Amino acid sequence: MFKKIGPGVLVAAAFVGPGTITMCTLAGARFGYALIWALVVSIIATILLQGMAGRIGLVTQNGLVDVVRSELKTQWVKNMVIIIVLGAILIGNAAYEAGNIGGATLGLEQLLPQPQLKPFLPAFIGGIIFLLLWFSGYKTLEKIFVGLVGIMGVSFVVCAIITKPSIYGILKGMFVPRLPEDGLLTVIALVGTTVVPYNLFLHASLVKEKWKNKSDLKAVNWDTIVSIGLGGLVSIAILITASAAPISDINNALDMALALEPLFGKMAFLFMAAGLLAAGITSAITAPLAAAYVASSCFGWEGGMQNKKFKMVWGSIVLCGIVFLSFDIKPIEVIQFAQIANGILLPVMALLLLWIVNKKSVMGEHQNSVIQNVFGTAIVAFAIFLGAKSILKVIGLL
């Protein structure tokens, strides 16, 4: 079974990062179990979208951008899509990388007894990420991620169990949708941190690295469902843990760990710190890797992960993260641009995915079924709604 696990683990690790931990902490602290259903919906949507991206990668043996470029015949439309993709993924991931490295740094700070080392931790974490990406091929990264996701999963699930949660409350929050007062933006944020546009590109590219035959489609589907389902379980565990923590002021993912220690002891704090460290490292690796795959597809570079230009892209993004974090630079305008670009990119890519997986000339017998199209259309509509809300929030109309 575990031999079939692969690219999906990297996708799960990518969306369970410091941002997701912070949002799940906010949701649990403010609304208890009431918004677990939003995470369940977002996990189902992620499985369906990533499943389509993975299927395209397997059947075509191309990256997502390659397929989109070949299928869009109108030049200006093709150029517009590529500009949106490059803007959202390259600039966005560079801006967000500081947050990913910062999350890992916060976790490591709590596990190290020497406070004098703290100023050097961002560069240390960045250096580890750089070395892992430089010297590792896909198969090595896959094994590393299985280990890191295992640490992350055990850490957060153990924390949730320690808090002795109400099973009835969890099931009610999962299957009885409620929208508490002032809860809409939290729901949007929960979905937005789970359904991540860059993961669509990452997944398609990684699937073609691992599998070469259309007969492997069952393995691709299994990998997607199990891995993303486990990622969703981690997110739910974080929300459950936060609902038991007396937190009034939340600034980052570590606040929950600090609140848990007086109630449940040092072990709960250490498990949370270890989980945050693993989550930060995994997201800090997948963000630059996805950006490099997107650039490689857009510009038609050969050679995969060993291409010098490929390495230059992910290296630049890791460097941006280290510099922004080490010198306390807050590129607010860049992040706002990235949020708007991602708000446009998600519905655009959801529409393109649905269009491509229904093209017999591309997918052959692996086209979408009627049921897949029904769910796919619902997810596209939801993506449009989510993207519009994201843009309105950034420009101050929401």
PDB file of C-alpha atoms in Angstrom, residues 178-393:
ATOM      1  CA  ARG A 178     -23.499  26.015  10.768  1.00  0.00           C
ATOM      2  CA  LEU A 179     -22.259  29.526  10.059  1.00  0.00           C
ATOM      3  CA  PRO A 180     -21.682  31.389  13.334  1.00  0.00           C
ATOM      4  CA  GLU A 181     -21.911  35.160  13.414  1.00  0.00           C
ATOM      5  CA  ASP A 182     -18.714  36.646  11.924  1.00  0.00           C
ATOM      6  CA  GLY A 183     -17.731  33.180  10.709  1.00  0.00           C
ATOM      7  CA  LEU A 184     -17.922  33.701   6.915  1.00  0.00           C
ATOM      8  CA  LEU A 185     -14.406  35.085   6.456  1.00  0.00           C
ATOM      9  CA  THR A 186     -12.992  32.292   8.622  1.00  0.00           C
ATOM     10  CA  VAL A 187     -14.734  29.695   6.419  1.00  0.00           C
ATOM     11  CA  ILE A 188     -13.293  31.345   3.291  1.00  0.00           C
ATOM     12  CA  ALA A 189      -9.820  31.423   4.874  1.00  0.00           C
ATOM     13  CA  LEU A 190     -10.028  27.732   5.880  1.00  0.00           C
ATOM     14  CA  VAL A 191     -10.944  26.724   2.338  1.00  0.00           C
ATOM     15  CA  GLY A 192      -8.403  29.138   0.833  1.00  0.00           C
ATOM     16  CA  THR A 193      -5.508  27.626   2.828  1.00  0.00           C
ATOM     17  CA  THR A 194      -6.513  24.088   1.759  1.00  0.00           C
ATOM     18  CA  VAL A 195      -7.435  24.507  -1.923  1.00  0.00           C
ATOM     19  CA  VAL A 196      -4.073  25.934  -3.015  1.00  0.00           C
ATOM     20  CA  PRO A 197      -3.624  26.800  -6.740  1.00  0.00           C
ATOM     21  CA  TYR A 198       0.093  26.022  -6.930  1.00  0.00           C
ATOM     22  CA  ASN A 199      -0.563  22.444  -5.746  1.00  0.00           C
ATOM     23  CA  LEU A 200      -2.401  21.724  -9.018  1.00  0.00           C
ATOM     24  CA  PHE A 201       0.796  22.408 -10.997  1.00  0.00           C
ATOM     25  CA  LEU A 202       2.981  20.600  -8.470  1.00  0.00           C
ATOM     26  CA  HIS A 203       0.768  17.496  -8.479  1.00  0.00           C
ATOM     27  CA  ALA A 204       0.600  17.098 -12.281  1.00  0.00           C
ATOM     28  CA  SER A 205       4.387  17.479 -12.585  1.00  0.00           C
ATOM     29  CA  LEU A 206       5.162  15.044  -9.754  1.00  0.00           C
ATOM     30  CA  VAL A 207       2.724  12.389 -11.010  1.00  0.00           C
ATOM     31  CA  LYS A 208       4.566  12.196 -14.333  1.00  0.00           C
ATOM     32  CA  GLU A 209       7.851  11.895 -12.413  1.00  0.00           C
ATOM     33  CA  LYS A 210       6.598   8.842 -10.478  1.00  0.00           C
ATOM     34  CA  TRP A 211       4.266   7.055 -12.906  1.00  0.00           C
ATOM     35  CA  LYS A 212       4.574   6.551 -16.670  1.00  0.00           C
ATOM     36  CA  ASN A 213       1.685   4.228 -17.648  1.00  0.00           C
ATOM     37  CA  LYS A 214      -2.044   4.927 -17.849  1.00  0.00           C
ATOM     38  CA  SER A 215      -2.576   1.613 -16.057  1.00  0.00           C
ATOM     39  CA  ASP A 216      -1.238   3.379 -12.920  1.00  0.00           C
ATOM     40  CA  LEU A 217      -4.369   5.565 -12.679  1.00  0.00           C
ATOM     41  CA  LYS A 218      -5.708   3.574  -9.713  1.00  0.00           C
ATOM     42  CA  ALA A 219      -2.436   4.183  -7.868  1.00  0.00           C
ATOM     43  CA  VAL A 220      -2.668   7.922  -8.642  1.00  0.00           C
ATOM     44  CA  ASN A 221      -6.253   8.070  -7.323  1.00  0.00           C
ATOM     45  CA  TRP A 222      -5.364   6.044  -4.221  1.00  0.00           C
ATOM     46  CA  ASP A 223      -2.389   8.276  -3.490  1.00  0.00           C
ATOM     47  CA  THR A 224      -4.487  11.445  -3.890  1.00  0.00           C
ATOM     48  CA  ILE A 225      -7.396  10.306  -1.702  1.00  0.00           C
ATOM     49  CA  VAL A 226      -5.296   8.813   1.123  1.00  0.00           C
ATOM     50  CA  SER A 227      -2.632  11.527   1.288  1.00  0.00           C
ATOM     51  CA  ILE A 228      -4.978  14.520   1.096  1.00  0.00           C
ATOM     52  CA  GLY A 229      -7.409  12.791   3.455  1.00  0.00           C
ATOM     53  CA  LEU A 230      -4.601  12.445   6.010  1.00  0.00           C
ATOM     54  CA  GLY A 231      -3.690  16.110   5.481  1.00  0.00           C
ATOM     55  CA  GLY A 232      -7.312  16.993   6.197  1.00  0.00           C
ATOM     56  CA  LEU A 233      -7.237  14.880   9.364  1.00  0.00           C
ATOM     57  CA  VAL A 234      -4.223  16.902  10.557  1.00  0.00           C
ATOM     58  CA  SER A 235      -6.093  20.192   9.908  1.00  0.00           C
ATOM     59  CA  ILE A 236      -9.137  18.916  11.814  1.00  0.00           C
ATOM     60  CA  ALA A 237      -6.901  17.776  14.697  1.00  0.00           C
ATOM     61  CA  ILE A 238      -5.411  21.288  14.935  1.00  0.00           C
ATOM     62  CA  LEU A 239      -8.890  22.859  15.036  1.00  0.00           C
ATOM     63  CA  ILE A 240     -10.013  20.386  17.735  1.00  0.00           C
ATOM     64  CA  THR A 241      -6.911  21.102  19.820  1.00  0.00           C
ATOM     65  CA  ALA A 242      -7.407  24.873  19.519  1.00  0.00           C
ATOM     66  CA  SER A 243     -11.018  24.605  20.719  1.00  0.00           C
ATOM     67  CA  ALA A 244      -9.690  23.321  24.071  1.00  0.00           C
ATOM     68  CA  ALA A 245      -7.037  26.036  24.452  1.00  0.00           C
ATOM     69  CA  PRO A 246      -7.899  29.301  26.264  1.00  0.00           C
ATOM     70  CA  ILE A 247      -6.589  31.631  23.552  1.00  0.00           C
ATOM     71  CA  SER A 248      -7.811  35.206  23.293  1.00  0.00           C
ATOM     72  CA  ASP A 249      -5.071  36.776  21.173  1.00  0.00           C
ATOM     73  CA  ILE A 250      -3.708  34.762  18.226  1.00  0.00           C
ATOM     74  CA  ASN A 251      -0.778  36.133  16.230  1.00  0.00           C
ATOM     75  CA  ASN A 252       0.808  32.940  14.942  1.00  0.00           C
ATOM     76  CA  ALA A 253       0.643  29.155  15.064  1.00  0.00           C
ATOM     77  CA  LEU A 254       2.753  28.970  18.239  1.00  0.00           C
ATOM     78  CA  ASP A 255       0.165  30.740  20.394  1.00  0.00           C
ATOM     79  CA  MET A 256      -1.849  27.517  20.710  1.00  0.00           C
ATOM     80  CA  ALA A 257       1.223  25.589  21.904  1.00  0.00           C
ATOM     81  CA  LEU A 258       1.872  28.199  24.610  1.00  0.00           C
ATOM     82  CA  ALA A 259      -1.787  28.054  25.712  1.00  0.00           C
ATOM     83  CA  LEU A 260      -1.783  24.252  25.903  1.00  0.00           C
ATOM     84  CA  GLU A 261       1.236  23.886  28.194  1.00  0.00           C
ATOM     85  CA  PRO A 262      -0.413  25.026  31.481  1.00  0.00           C
ATOM     86  CA  LEU A 263      -3.417  22.755  30.831  1.00  0.00           C
ATOM     87  CA  PHE A 264      -1.877  19.593  29.407  1.00  0.00           C
ATOM     88  CA  GLY A 265       1.809  19.766  30.341  1.00  0.00           C
ATOM     89  CA  LYS A 266       5.146  20.098  28.581  1.00  0.00           C
ATOM     90  CA  MET A 267       4.549  17.158  26.230  1.00  0.00           C
ATOM     91  CA  ALA A 268       1.604  18.877  24.510  1.00  0.00           C
ATOM     92  CA  PHE A 269       3.778  21.950  23.962  1.00  0.00           C
ATOM     93  CA  LEU A 270       6.661  19.881  22.520  1.00  0.00           C
ATOM     94  CA  PHE A 271       4.349  17.921  20.190  1.00  0.00           C
ATOM     95  CA  MET A 272       2.900  21.187  18.878  1.00  0.00           C
ATOM     96  CA  ALA A 273       6.367  22.679  18.341  1.00  0.00           C
ATOM     97  CA  ALA A 274       7.552  19.543  16.486  1.00  0.00           C
ATOM     98  CA  GLY A 275       4.446  19.584  14.296  1.00  0.00           C
ATOM     99  CA  LEU A 276       4.945  23.267  13.478  1.00  0.00           C
ATOM    100  CA  LEU A 277       8.610  22.648  12.567  1.00  0.00           C
ATOM    101  CA  ALA A 278       7.658  19.788  10.208  1.00  0.00           C
ATOM    102  CA  ALA A 279       4.796  21.803   8.663  1.00  0.00           C
ATOM    103  CA  GLY A 280       7.036  24.802   8.035  1.00  0.00           C
ATOM    104  CA  ILE A 281       9.806  22.757   6.400  1.00  0.00           C
ATOM    105  CA  THR A 282       7.438  20.835   4.107  1.00  0.00           C
ATOM    106  CA  SER A 283       5.699  23.988   2.882  1.00  0.00           C
ATOM    107  CA  ALA A 284       9.037  25.789   2.510  1.00  0.00           C
ATOM    108  CA  ILE A 285      10.211  22.995   0.176  1.00  0.00           C
ATOM    109  CA  THR A 286       7.038  22.554  -1.905  1.00  0.00           C
ATOM    110  CA  ALA A 287       6.463  26.279  -2.595  1.00  0.00           C
ATOM    111  CA  PRO A 288       9.783  26.855  -4.439  1.00  0.00           C
ATOM    112  CA  LEU A 289       9.550  23.418  -6.079  1.00  0.00           C
ATOM    113  CA  ALA A 290       6.104  24.225  -7.503  1.00  0.00           C
ATOM    114  CA  ALA A 291       7.318  27.613  -8.754  1.00  0.00           C
ATOM    115  CA  ALA A 292      10.253  25.958 -10.528  1.00  0.00           C
ATOM    116  CA  TYR A 293       7.972  23.401 -12.209  1.00  0.00           C
ATOM    117  CA  VAL A 294       5.655  26.187 -13.397  1.00  0.00           C
ATOM    118  CA  ALA A 295       8.555  28.219 -14.824  1.00  0.00           C
ATOM    119  CA  SER A 296       9.966  25.084 -16.474  1.00  0.00           C
ATOM    120  CA  SER A 297       6.627  24.392 -18.187  1.00  0.00           C
ATOM    121  CA  CYS A 298       6.072  28.014 -19.227  1.00  0.00           C
ATOM    122  CA  PHE A 299       9.515  28.358 -20.819  1.00  0.00           C
ATOM    123  CA  GLY A 300       9.907  24.779 -22.065  1.00  0.00           C
ATOM    124  CA  TRP A 301      13.059  23.879 -20.112  1.00  0.00           C
ATOM    125  CA  GLU A 302      14.369  20.321 -20.431  1.00  0.00           C
ATOM    126  CA  GLY A 303      16.113  18.198 -17.804  1.00  0.00           C
ATOM    127  CA  GLY A 304      13.597  18.318 -14.948  1.00  0.00           C
ATOM    128  CA  MET A 305      14.916  18.977 -11.434  1.00  0.00           C
ATOM    129  CA  GLN A 306      18.566  18.922 -12.581  1.00  0.00           C
ATOM    130  CA  ASN A 307      18.159  21.818 -15.037  1.00  0.00           C
ATOM    131  CA  LYS A 308      20.252  24.839 -13.906  1.00  0.00           C
ATOM    132  CA  LYS A 309      17.431  27.310 -14.626  1.00  0.00           C
ATOM    133  CA  PHE A 310      15.030  25.095 -12.649  1.00  0.00           C
ATOM    134  CA  LYS A 311      17.424  25.233  -9.689  1.00  0.00           C
ATOM    135  CA  MET A 312      17.847  28.991 -10.123  1.00  0.00           C
ATOM    136  CA  VAL A 313      14.087  29.547  -9.747  1.00  0.00           C
ATOM    137  CA  TRP A 314      13.640  27.566  -6.534  1.00  0.00           C
ATOM    138  CA  GLY A 315      16.939  28.940  -5.196  1.00  0.00           C
ATOM    139  CA  SER A 316      15.739  32.538  -5.713  1.00  0.00           C
ATOM    140  CA  ILE A 317      12.482  31.832  -3.889  1.00  0.00           C
ATOM    141  CA  VAL A 318      14.232  30.220  -0.905  1.00  0.00           C
ATOM    142  CA  LEU A 319      16.637  33.194  -0.786  1.00  0.00           C
ATOM    143  CA  CYS A 320      13.703  35.670  -0.812  1.00  0.00           C
ATOM    144  CA  GLY A 321      12.178  33.853   2.154  1.00  0.00           C
ATOM    145  CA  ILE A 322      15.427  33.954   4.147  1.00  0.00           C
ATOM    146  CA  VAL A 323      16.061  37.648   3.371  1.00  0.00           C
ATOM    147  CA  PHE A 324      12.484  38.793   4.125  1.00  0.00           C
ATOM    148  CA  LEU A 325      12.509  36.901   7.431  1.00  0.00           C
ATOM    149  CA  SER A 326      16.067  37.673   8.576  1.00  0.00           C
ATOM    150  CA  PHE A 327      15.723  41.433   8.014  1.00  0.00           C
ATOM    151  CA  ASP A 328      12.060  41.604   9.106  1.00  0.00           C
ATOM    152  CA  ILE A 329      10.966  42.850   5.669  1.00  0.00           C
ATOM    153  CA  LYS A 330       7.192  42.705   5.200  1.00  0.00           C
ATOM    154  CA  PRO A 331       6.460  42.830   1.460  1.00  0.00           C
ATOM    155  CA  ILE A 332       2.794  43.752   2.042  1.00  0.00           C
ATOM    156  CA  GLU A 333       2.174  45.067  -1.477  1.00  0.00           C
ATOM    157  CA  VAL A 334       3.773  41.977  -3.026  1.00  0.00           C
ATOM    158  CA  ILE A 335       1.664  39.678  -0.836  1.00  0.00           C
ATOM    159  CA  GLN A 336      -1.489  41.618  -1.722  1.00  0.00           C
ATOM    160  CA  PHE A 337      -0.661  41.304  -5.414  1.00  0.00           C
ATOM    161  CA  ALA A 338      -0.091  37.566  -4.900  1.00  0.00           C
ATOM    162  CA  GLN A 339      -3.435  37.184  -3.098  1.00  0.00           C
ATOM    163  CA  ILE A 340      -5.260  38.929  -5.947  1.00  0.00           C
ATOM    164  CA  ALA A 341      -3.400  36.865  -8.556  1.00  0.00           C
ATOM    165  CA  ASN A 342      -4.212  33.641  -6.677  1.00  0.00           C
ATOM    166  CA  GLY A 343      -7.831  34.775  -6.341  1.00  0.00           C
ATOM    167  CA  ILE A 344      -7.959  34.994 -10.155  1.00  0.00           C
ATOM    168  CA  LEU A 345      -5.833  31.875 -10.749  1.00  0.00           C
ATOM    169  CA  LEU A 346      -7.925  29.389  -8.726  1.00  0.00           C
ATOM    170  CA  PRO A 347     -11.195  29.778 -10.701  1.00  0.00           C
ATOM    171  CA  VAL A 348      -9.290  30.078 -14.009  1.00  0.00           C
ATOM    172  CA  MET A 349      -7.397  26.838 -13.360  1.00  0.00           C
ATOM    173  CA  ALA A 350     -10.506  25.063 -12.044  1.00  0.00           C
ATOM    174  CA  LEU A 351     -12.315  25.959 -15.297  1.00  0.00           C
ATOM    175  CA  LEU A 352      -9.340  24.895 -17.442  1.00  0.00           C
ATOM    176  CA  LEU A 353      -8.996  21.610 -15.527  1.00  0.00           C
ATOM    177  CA  LEU A 354     -12.665  20.794 -16.056  1.00  0.00           C
ATOM    178  CA  TRP A 355     -12.379  21.671 -19.747  1.00  0.00           C
ATOM    179  CA  ILE A 356      -9.219  19.601 -20.328  1.00  0.00           C
ATOM    180  CA  VAL A 357     -10.419  16.463 -18.500  1.00  0.00           C
ATOM    181  CA  ASN A 358     -13.492  16.455 -20.756  1.00  0.00           C
ATOM    182  CA  LYS A 359     -11.477  16.635 -24.000  1.00  0.00           C
ATOM    183  CA  LYS A 360     -11.372  13.208 -25.619  1.00  0.00           C
ATOM    184  CA  SER A 361      -8.456  14.310 -27.821  1.00  0.00           C
ATOM    185  CA  VAL A 362      -6.378  14.805 -24.634  1.00  0.00           C
ATOM    186  CA  MET A 363      -7.739  12.294 -22.124  1.00  0.00           C
ATOM    187  CA  GLY A 364      -9.085   9.509 -24.357  1.00  0.00           C
ATOM    188  CA  GLU A 365     -11.030   6.985 -22.272  1.00  0.00           C
ATOM    189  CA  HIS A 366      -9.998   8.781 -19.075  1.00  0.00           C
ATOM    190  CA  GLN A 367     -12.429  11.677 -19.540  1.00  0.00           C
ATOM    191  CA  ASN A 368     -14.588  12.783 -16.633  1.00  0.00           C
ATOM    192  CA  SER A 369     -17.718  10.784 -15.887  1.00  0.00           C
ATOM    193  CA  VAL A 370     -21.104  12.518 -15.485  1.00  0.00           C
ATOM    194  CA  ILE A 371     -20.842  12.352 -11.681  1.00  0.00           C
ATOM    195  CA  GLN A 372     -17.309  13.786 -11.759  1.00  0.00           C
ATOM    196  CA  ASN A 373     -18.573  16.648 -13.937  1.00  0.00           C
ATOM    197  CA  VAL A 374     -21.448  17.400 -11.540  1.00  0.00           C
ATOM    198  CA  PHE A 375     -19.033  17.661  -8.614  1.00  0.00           C
ATOM    199  CA  GLY A 376     -16.452  19.427 -10.775  1.00  0.00           C
ATOM    200  CA  THR A 377     -18.954  22.100 -11.851  1.00  0.00           C
ATOM    201  CA  ALA A 378     -19.941  22.686  -8.210  1.00  0.00           C
ATOM    202  CA  ILE A 379     -16.269  23.082  -7.258  1.00  0.00           C
ATOM    203  CA  VAL A 380     -15.652  25.507 -10.154  1.00  0.00           C
ATOM    204  CA  ALA A 381     -18.589  27.639  -8.978  1.00  0.00           C
ATOM    205  CA  PHE A 382     -17.215  27.505  -5.439  1.00  0.00           C
ATOM    206  CA  ALA A 383     -13.727  28.457  -6.699  1.00  0.00           C
ATOM    207  CA  ILE A 384     -15.174  31.488  -8.511  1.00  0.00           C
ATOM    208  CA  PHE A 385     -16.967  32.544  -5.320  1.00  0.00           C
ATOM    209  CA  LEU A 386     -13.819  31.979  -3.241  1.00  0.00           C
ATOM    210  CA  GLY A 387     -11.619  33.894  -5.705  1.00  0.00           C
ATOM    211  CA  ALA A 388     -14.028  36.841  -5.829  1.00  0.00           C
ATOM    212  CA  LYS A 389     -14.175  37.022  -2.022  1.00  0.00           C
ATOM    213  CA  SER A 390     -10.371  36.884  -1.797  1.00  0.00           C
ATOM    214  CA  ILE A 391      -9.966  39.793  -4.235  1.00  0.00           C
ATOM    215  CA  LEU A 392     -12.689  41.883  -2.568  1.00  0.00           C
ATOM    216  CA  LYS A 393     -11.069  41.339   0.833  1.00  0.00           C
TER     217      LYS A 393
END
